[in-house]
Amino acid sequence: KDALKATLNVSIAASTDALLLDLRKGELDIVVINVSNAPREGLVQEPLWEDEFVVYASVRHRLARRRSVALADLVQERWASTAASGMLAWNSLQRTFEERGLPAPQFALVSDSGVLNRQMVASLNLLGIAPRRSVEPNAAQLGLKTITVSDVNWIRPVAVVYRKDGYLSPMAGRFIEILKAIAKGIAAGKT
């Protein structure tokens, strides 16, 4: 009931670094970001859920007809992705190719807009990589299909992060509780 009286100011940025800088400066109270296992000094990081990256394509793409592909099958493809410092999809993709001794992926479109990326992949002969949760709900409507990459599993932990010694307002604390409740629903497959 108090949430109806609160005003939330939501910032969306492609750069995790930019969000963390604003958090450290006190311009943001909390951030919800993808995280590494390494704790960040002076910050508290509470795990929420894990997102899985998936490869997706237009239903007309030649790979969309296949039951699954290997990472090596994706070498000659052109990609759409978010910026490298954003959702980590780009970095994960590049790192995985490099670890397997494959040539770097070819990016045809790099945008901070997941919506634009999905629309372009649906219209062009591109592949995309994004969290499963952002692709699958509207995939059929957009003419997209996720492609199973049999020899890769990209998991991205998501956490709420706040300053360790900073003031956390009661509303920010309540918002964290709401996020944790949402996270339980996600883990249970309800959202």
PDB file of C-alpha atoms in Angstrom:
ATOM      1  CA  LYS A   1       0.000   0.000   0.000  1.00  0.00           C
ATOM      2  CA  ASP A   2       2.925   2.396   0.648  1.00  0.00           C
ATOM      3  CA  ALA A   3       4.243   1.632  -2.819  1.00  0.00           C
ATOM      4  CA  LEU A   4       1.282   3.542  -4.253  1.00  0.00           C
ATOM      5  CA  LYS A   5       2.630   6.686  -2.572  1.00  0.00           C
ATOM      6  CA  ALA A   6       6.229   6.161  -3.682  1.00  0.00           C
ATOM      7  CA  THR A   7       7.843   7.548  -6.777  1.00  0.00           C
ATOM      8  CA  LEU A   8      10.325   5.274  -8.500  1.00  0.00           C
ATOM      9  CA  ASN A   9      12.876   6.703 -10.863  1.00  0.00           C
ATOM     10  CA  VAL A  10      14.065   3.865 -13.104  1.00  0.00           C
ATOM     11  CA  SER A  11      17.287   4.145 -15.112  1.00  0.00           C
ATOM     12  CA  ILE A  12      18.008   1.729 -17.919  1.00  0.00           C
ATOM     13  CA  ALA A  13      21.543   1.682 -19.252  1.00  0.00           C
ATOM     14  CA  ALA A  14      23.391  -0.607 -21.595  1.00  0.00           C
ATOM     15  CA  SER A  15      26.453  -0.236 -19.416  1.00  0.00           C
ATOM     16  CA  THR A  16      26.652  -2.064 -16.115  1.00  0.00           C
ATOM     17  CA  ASP A  17      29.665   0.119 -15.331  1.00  0.00           C
ATOM     18  CA  ALA A  18      27.574   3.284 -15.744  1.00  0.00           C
ATOM     19  CA  LEU A  19      24.907   1.964 -13.387  1.00  0.00           C
ATOM     20  CA  LEU A  20      27.489   0.971 -10.770  1.00  0.00           C
ATOM     21  CA  LEU A  21      29.175   4.386 -11.025  1.00  0.00           C
ATOM     22  CA  ASP A  22      25.815   6.101 -10.399  1.00  0.00           C
ATOM     23  CA  LEU A  23      25.192   3.715  -7.505  1.00  0.00           C
ATOM     24  CA  ARG A  24      28.581   4.470  -5.934  1.00  0.00           C
ATOM     25  CA  LYS A  25      27.975   8.236  -6.346  1.00  0.00           C
ATOM     26  CA  GLY A  26      24.636   7.888  -4.541  1.00  0.00           C
ATOM     27  CA  GLU A  27      22.603   8.838  -7.607  1.00  0.00           C
ATOM     28  CA  LEU A  28      20.921   5.425  -7.508  1.00  0.00           C
ATOM     29  CA  ASP A  29      19.866   3.503  -4.410  1.00  0.00           C
ATOM     30  CA  ILE A  30      19.899   0.029  -5.945  1.00  0.00           C
ATOM     31  CA  VAL A  31      20.648  -1.577  -9.284  1.00  0.00           C
ATOM     32  CA  VAL A  32      19.545  -4.866 -10.775  1.00  0.00           C
ATOM     33  CA  ILE A  33      22.333  -6.169 -12.974  1.00  0.00           C
ATOM     34  CA  ASN A  34      24.048  -9.247 -14.230  1.00  0.00           C
ATOM     35  CA  VAL A  35      26.919 -10.090 -11.916  1.00  0.00           C
ATOM     36  CA  SER A  36      30.070 -12.112 -11.714  1.00  0.00           C
ATOM     37  CA  ASN A  37      30.871 -14.258  -8.721  1.00  0.00           C
ATOM     38  CA  ALA A  38      33.501 -11.766  -7.584  1.00  0.00           C
ATOM     39  CA  PRO A  39      32.071  -9.352  -5.009  1.00  0.00           C
ATOM     40  CA  ARG A  40      32.490  -5.658  -5.716  1.00  0.00           C
ATOM     41  CA  GLU A  41      34.203  -3.712  -2.963  1.00  0.00           C
ATOM     42  CA  GLY A  42      31.868  -1.572  -0.879  1.00  0.00           C
ATOM     43  CA  LEU A  43      28.749  -3.089  -2.432  1.00  0.00           C
ATOM     44  CA  VAL A  44      26.293  -5.743  -1.323  1.00  0.00           C
ATOM     45  CA  GLN A  45      25.162  -8.120  -4.025  1.00  0.00           C
ATOM     46  CA  GLU A  46      22.099 -10.281  -3.343  1.00  0.00           C
ATOM     47  CA  PRO A  47      21.366 -12.970  -5.960  1.00  0.00           C
ATOM     48  CA  LEU A  48      17.920 -12.934  -7.526  1.00  0.00           C
ATOM     49  CA  TRP A  49      17.759 -15.390 -10.449  1.00  0.00           C
ATOM     50  CA  GLU A  50      19.756 -16.740 -13.348  1.00  0.00           C
ATOM     51  CA  ASP A  51      19.084 -15.747 -16.922  1.00  0.00           C
ATOM     52  CA  GLU A  52      20.049 -18.016 -19.770  1.00  0.00           C
ATOM     53  CA  PHE A  53      21.330 -16.556 -23.023  1.00  0.00           C
ATOM     54  CA  VAL A  54      19.867 -18.104 -26.154  1.00  0.00           C
ATOM     55  CA  VAL A  55      20.659 -17.772 -29.829  1.00  0.00           C
ATOM     56  CA  TYR A  56      17.674 -16.772 -31.952  1.00  0.00           C
ATOM     57  CA  ALA A  57      16.934 -16.238 -35.622  1.00  0.00           C
ATOM     58  CA  SER A  58      14.126 -15.539 -38.019  1.00  0.00           C
ATOM     59  CA  VAL A  59      11.945 -18.591 -38.614  1.00  0.00           C
ATOM     60  CA  ARG A  60      13.110 -18.260 -42.250  1.00  0.00           C
ATOM     61  CA  HIS A  61      16.807 -18.541 -41.330  1.00  0.00           C
ATOM     62  CA  ARG A  62      18.443 -21.750 -42.586  1.00  0.00           C
ATOM     63  CA  LEU A  63      19.488 -22.739 -39.029  1.00  0.00           C
ATOM     64  CA  ALA A  64      15.947 -22.331 -37.666  1.00  0.00           C
ATOM     65  CA  ARG A  65      14.927 -25.582 -39.365  1.00  0.00           C
ATOM     66  CA  ARG A  66      17.569 -27.585 -37.518  1.00  0.00           C
ATOM     67  CA  ARG A  67      16.873 -29.331 -34.238  1.00  0.00           C
ATOM     68  CA  SER A  68      20.201 -28.143 -32.817  1.00  0.00           C
ATOM     69  CA  VAL A  69      23.528 -26.770 -33.967  1.00  0.00           C
ATOM     70  CA  ALA A  70      27.079 -26.800 -32.627  1.00  0.00           C
ATOM     71  CA  LEU A  71      28.929 -23.581 -31.884  1.00  0.00           C
ATOM     72  CA  ALA A  72      31.173 -24.224 -34.891  1.00  0.00           C
ATOM     73  CA  ASP A  73      28.044 -24.060 -37.111  1.00  0.00           C
ATOM     74  CA  LEU A  74      27.675 -20.384 -36.145  1.00  0.00           C
ATOM     75  CA  VAL A  75      31.119 -19.202 -37.243  1.00  0.00           C
ATOM     76  CA  GLN A  76      30.108 -17.663 -40.582  1.00  0.00           C
ATOM     77  CA  GLU A  77      26.914 -16.047 -39.263  1.00  0.00           C
ATOM     78  CA  ARG A  78      26.361 -12.327 -38.752  1.00  0.00           C
ATOM     79  CA  TRP A  79      24.996 -11.195 -35.394  1.00  0.00           C
ATOM     80  CA  ALA A  80      22.887  -8.562 -33.664  1.00  0.00           C
ATOM     81  CA  SER A  81      23.641  -7.906 -30.008  1.00  0.00           C
ATOM     82  CA  THR A  82      23.555  -5.358 -27.226  1.00  0.00           C
ATOM     83  CA  ALA A  83      26.680  -3.334 -26.466  1.00  0.00           C
ATOM     84  CA  ALA A  84      29.593  -5.239 -24.945  1.00  0.00           C
ATOM     85  CA  SER A  85      29.289  -3.641 -21.541  1.00  0.00           C
ATOM     86  CA  GLY A  86      25.546  -4.210 -21.428  1.00  0.00           C
ATOM     87  CA  MET A  87      23.889  -7.559 -20.946  1.00  0.00           C
ATOM     88  CA  LEU A  88      27.160  -9.461 -21.386  1.00  0.00           C
ATOM     89  CA  ALA A  89      25.731 -11.381 -24.309  1.00  0.00           C
ATOM     90  CA  TRP A  90      28.318  -9.977 -26.690  1.00  0.00           C
ATOM     91  CA  ASN A  91      31.218 -10.627 -24.304  1.00  0.00           C
ATOM     92  CA  SER A  92      29.978 -14.137 -23.563  1.00  0.00           C
ATOM     93  CA  LEU A  93      29.644 -14.920 -27.250  1.00  0.00           C
ATOM     94  CA  GLN A  94      33.085 -13.561 -28.124  1.00  0.00           C
ATOM     95  CA  ARG A  95      34.746 -15.309 -25.176  1.00  0.00           C
ATOM     96  CA  THR A  96      33.104 -18.634 -26.019  1.00  0.00           C
ATOM     97  CA  PHE A  97      34.234 -18.454 -29.654  1.00  0.00           C
ATOM     98  CA  GLU A  98      37.756 -17.556 -28.525  1.00  0.00           C
ATOM     99  CA  GLU A  99      37.912 -20.386 -25.953  1.00  0.00           C
ATOM    100  CA  ARG A 100      36.948 -22.867 -28.667  1.00  0.00           C
ATOM    101  CA  GLY A 101      39.601 -21.544 -31.049  1.00  0.00           C
ATOM    102  CA  LEU A 102      36.963 -20.204 -33.454  1.00  0.00           C
ATOM    103  CA  PRO A 103      37.145 -16.907 -35.369  1.00  0.00           C
ATOM    104  CA  ALA A 104      35.470 -13.979 -33.624  1.00  0.00           C
ATOM    105  CA  PRO A 105      31.751 -13.572 -34.337  1.00  0.00           C
ATOM    106  CA  GLN A 106      30.834 -10.965 -36.946  1.00  0.00           C
ATOM    107  CA  PHE A 107      28.528  -8.288 -35.578  1.00  0.00           C
ATOM    108  CA  ALA A 108      26.310  -6.585 -38.136  1.00  0.00           C
ATOM    109  CA  LEU A 109      24.237  -4.659 -35.575  1.00  0.00           C
ATOM    110  CA  VAL A 110      25.170  -3.513 -32.084  1.00  0.00           C
ATOM    111  CA  SER A 111      22.364  -1.640 -30.352  1.00  0.00           C
ATOM    112  CA  ASP A 112      21.328  -0.833 -26.810  1.00  0.00           C
ATOM    113  CA  SER A 113      17.771  -1.759 -27.804  1.00  0.00           C
ATOM    114  CA  GLY A 114      16.812  -5.410 -27.459  1.00  0.00           C
ATOM    115  CA  VAL A 115      13.534  -4.618 -29.233  1.00  0.00           C
ATOM    116  CA  LEU A 116      15.385  -3.236 -32.256  1.00  0.00           C
ATOM    117  CA  ASN A 117      17.729  -6.237 -32.280  1.00  0.00           C
ATOM    118  CA  ARG A 118      14.835  -8.712 -32.265  1.00  0.00           C
ATOM    119  CA  GLN A 119      13.020  -6.836 -35.050  1.00  0.00           C
ATOM    120  CA  MET A 120      16.143  -6.714 -37.211  1.00  0.00           C
ATOM    121  CA  VAL A 121      16.888 -10.410 -36.657  1.00  0.00           C
ATOM    122  CA  ALA A 122      13.299 -11.197 -37.645  1.00  0.00           C
ATOM    123  CA  SER A 123      13.697  -9.139 -40.825  1.00  0.00           C
ATOM    124  CA  LEU A 124      17.249  -9.941 -41.855  1.00  0.00           C
ATOM    125  CA  ASN A 125      19.487 -12.968 -42.115  1.00  0.00           C
ATOM    126  CA  LEU A 126      21.083 -12.347 -38.702  1.00  0.00           C
ATOM    127  CA  LEU A 127      21.400 -14.276 -35.475  1.00  0.00           C
ATOM    128  CA  GLY A 128      20.765 -12.708 -32.100  1.00  0.00           C
ATOM    129  CA  ILE A 129      21.814 -13.547 -28.594  1.00  0.00           C
ATOM    130  CA  ALA A 130      19.805 -12.405 -25.595  1.00  0.00           C
ATOM    131  CA  PRO A 131      18.299 -13.689 -22.358  1.00  0.00           C
ATOM    132  CA  ARG A 132      15.710 -16.415 -23.011  1.00  0.00           C
ATOM    133  CA  ARG A 133      13.174 -14.438 -20.977  1.00  0.00           C
ATOM    134  CA  SER A 134      13.394 -11.474 -23.375  1.00  0.00           C
ATOM    135  CA  VAL A 135      13.133 -13.544 -26.573  1.00  0.00           C
ATOM    136  CA  GLU A 136      10.668 -16.382 -26.077  1.00  0.00           C
ATOM    137  CA  PRO A 137       7.489 -14.594 -24.914  1.00  0.00           C
ATOM    138  CA  ASN A 138       7.029 -12.790 -28.266  1.00  0.00           C
ATOM    139  CA  ALA A 139       9.123 -15.031 -30.526  1.00  0.00           C
ATOM    140  CA  ALA A 140       6.201 -16.465 -32.515  1.00  0.00           C
ATOM    141  CA  GLN A 141       4.604 -13.036 -33.007  1.00  0.00           C
ATOM    142  CA  LEU A 142       7.871 -11.597 -34.307  1.00  0.00           C
ATOM    143  CA  GLY A 143       8.673 -14.602 -36.487  1.00  0.00           C
ATOM    144  CA  LEU A 144      11.620 -15.673 -34.332  1.00  0.00           C
ATOM    145  CA  LYS A 145      12.815 -19.060 -33.174  1.00  0.00           C
ATOM    146  CA  THR A 146      15.391 -19.935 -30.542  1.00  0.00           C
ATOM    147  CA  ILE A 147      18.169 -22.165 -31.788  1.00  0.00           C
ATOM    148  CA  THR A 148      19.554 -24.852 -29.506  1.00  0.00           C
ATOM    149  CA  VAL A 149      23.344 -24.726 -29.421  1.00  0.00           C
ATOM    150  CA  SER A 150      24.099 -28.226 -28.179  1.00  0.00           C
ATOM    151  CA  ASP A 151      27.631 -27.642 -26.935  1.00  0.00           C
ATOM    152  CA  VAL A 152      27.130 -24.320 -25.092  1.00  0.00           C
ATOM    153  CA  ASN A 153      25.238 -23.246 -21.992  1.00  0.00           C
ATOM    154  CA  TRP A 154      25.266 -19.487 -21.267  1.00  0.00           C
ATOM    155  CA  ILE A 155      23.953 -18.661 -17.790  1.00  0.00           C
ATOM    156  CA  ARG A 156      23.918 -15.129 -16.396  1.00  0.00           C
ATOM    157  CA  PRO A 157      23.343 -14.526 -12.658  1.00  0.00           C
ATOM    158  CA  VAL A 158      21.237 -11.464 -11.872  1.00  0.00           C
ATOM    159  CA  ALA A 159      21.443  -9.676  -8.522  1.00  0.00           C
ATOM    160  CA  VAL A 160      20.266  -6.588  -6.743  1.00  0.00           C
ATOM    161  CA  VAL A 161      23.235  -4.454  -5.702  1.00  0.00           C
ATOM    162  CA  TYR A 162      23.411  -1.598  -3.204  1.00  0.00           C
ATOM    163  CA  ARG A 163      26.028   0.308  -1.222  1.00  0.00           C
ATOM    164  CA  LYS A 164      27.301  -1.600   1.816  1.00  0.00           C
ATOM    165  CA  ASP A 165      27.535   1.436   4.082  1.00  0.00           C
ATOM    166  CA  GLY A 166      25.066   3.672   2.267  1.00  0.00           C
ATOM    167  CA  TYR A 167      21.641   4.705   3.472  1.00  0.00           C
ATOM    168  CA  LEU A 168      18.917   2.398   2.180  1.00  0.00           C
ATOM    169  CA  SER A 169      15.503   3.978   2.502  1.00  0.00           C
ATOM    170  CA  PRO A 170      12.576   1.902   3.732  1.00  0.00           C
ATOM    171  CA  MET A 171      11.086   2.112   0.225  1.00  0.00           C
ATOM    172  CA  ALA A 172      14.302   0.826  -1.355  1.00  0.00           C
ATOM    173  CA  GLY A 173      14.306  -2.005   1.206  1.00  0.00           C
ATOM    174  CA  ARG A 174      10.696  -2.798   0.341  1.00  0.00           C
ATOM    175  CA  PHE A 175      11.521  -2.755  -3.374  1.00  0.00           C
ATOM    176  CA  ILE A 176      14.297  -5.285  -2.746  1.00  0.00           C
ATOM    177  CA  GLU A 177      11.756  -7.519  -0.967  1.00  0.00           C
ATOM    178  CA  ILE A 178       9.452  -7.241  -4.002  1.00  0.00           C
ATOM    179  CA  LEU A 179      12.346  -8.126  -6.321  1.00  0.00           C
ATOM    180  CA  LYS A 180      13.112 -11.199  -4.211  1.00  0.00           C
ATOM    181  CA  ALA A 181       9.461 -12.281  -4.388  1.00  0.00           C
ATOM    182  CA  ILE A 182       9.524 -11.844  -8.165  1.00  0.00           C
ATOM    183  CA  ALA A 183      12.770 -13.846  -8.263  1.00  0.00           C
ATOM    184  CA  LYS A 184      11.073 -16.740  -6.431  1.00  0.00           C
ATOM    185  CA  GLY A 185       8.333 -16.694  -9.064  1.00  0.00           C
ATOM    186  CA  ILE A 186      10.911 -16.718 -11.832  1.00  0.00           C
ATOM    187  CA  ALA A 187      12.741 -19.638 -10.221  1.00  0.00           C
ATOM    188  CA  ALA A 188       9.440 -21.498  -9.929  1.00  0.00           C
ATOM    189  CA  GLY A 189       8.666 -20.778 -13.588  1.00  0.00           C
ATOM    190  CA  LYS A 190       5.642 -18.603 -12.795  1.00  0.00           C
ATOM    191  CA  THR A 191       6.807 -15.434 -14.577  1.00  0.00           C
TER     192      THR A 191
END
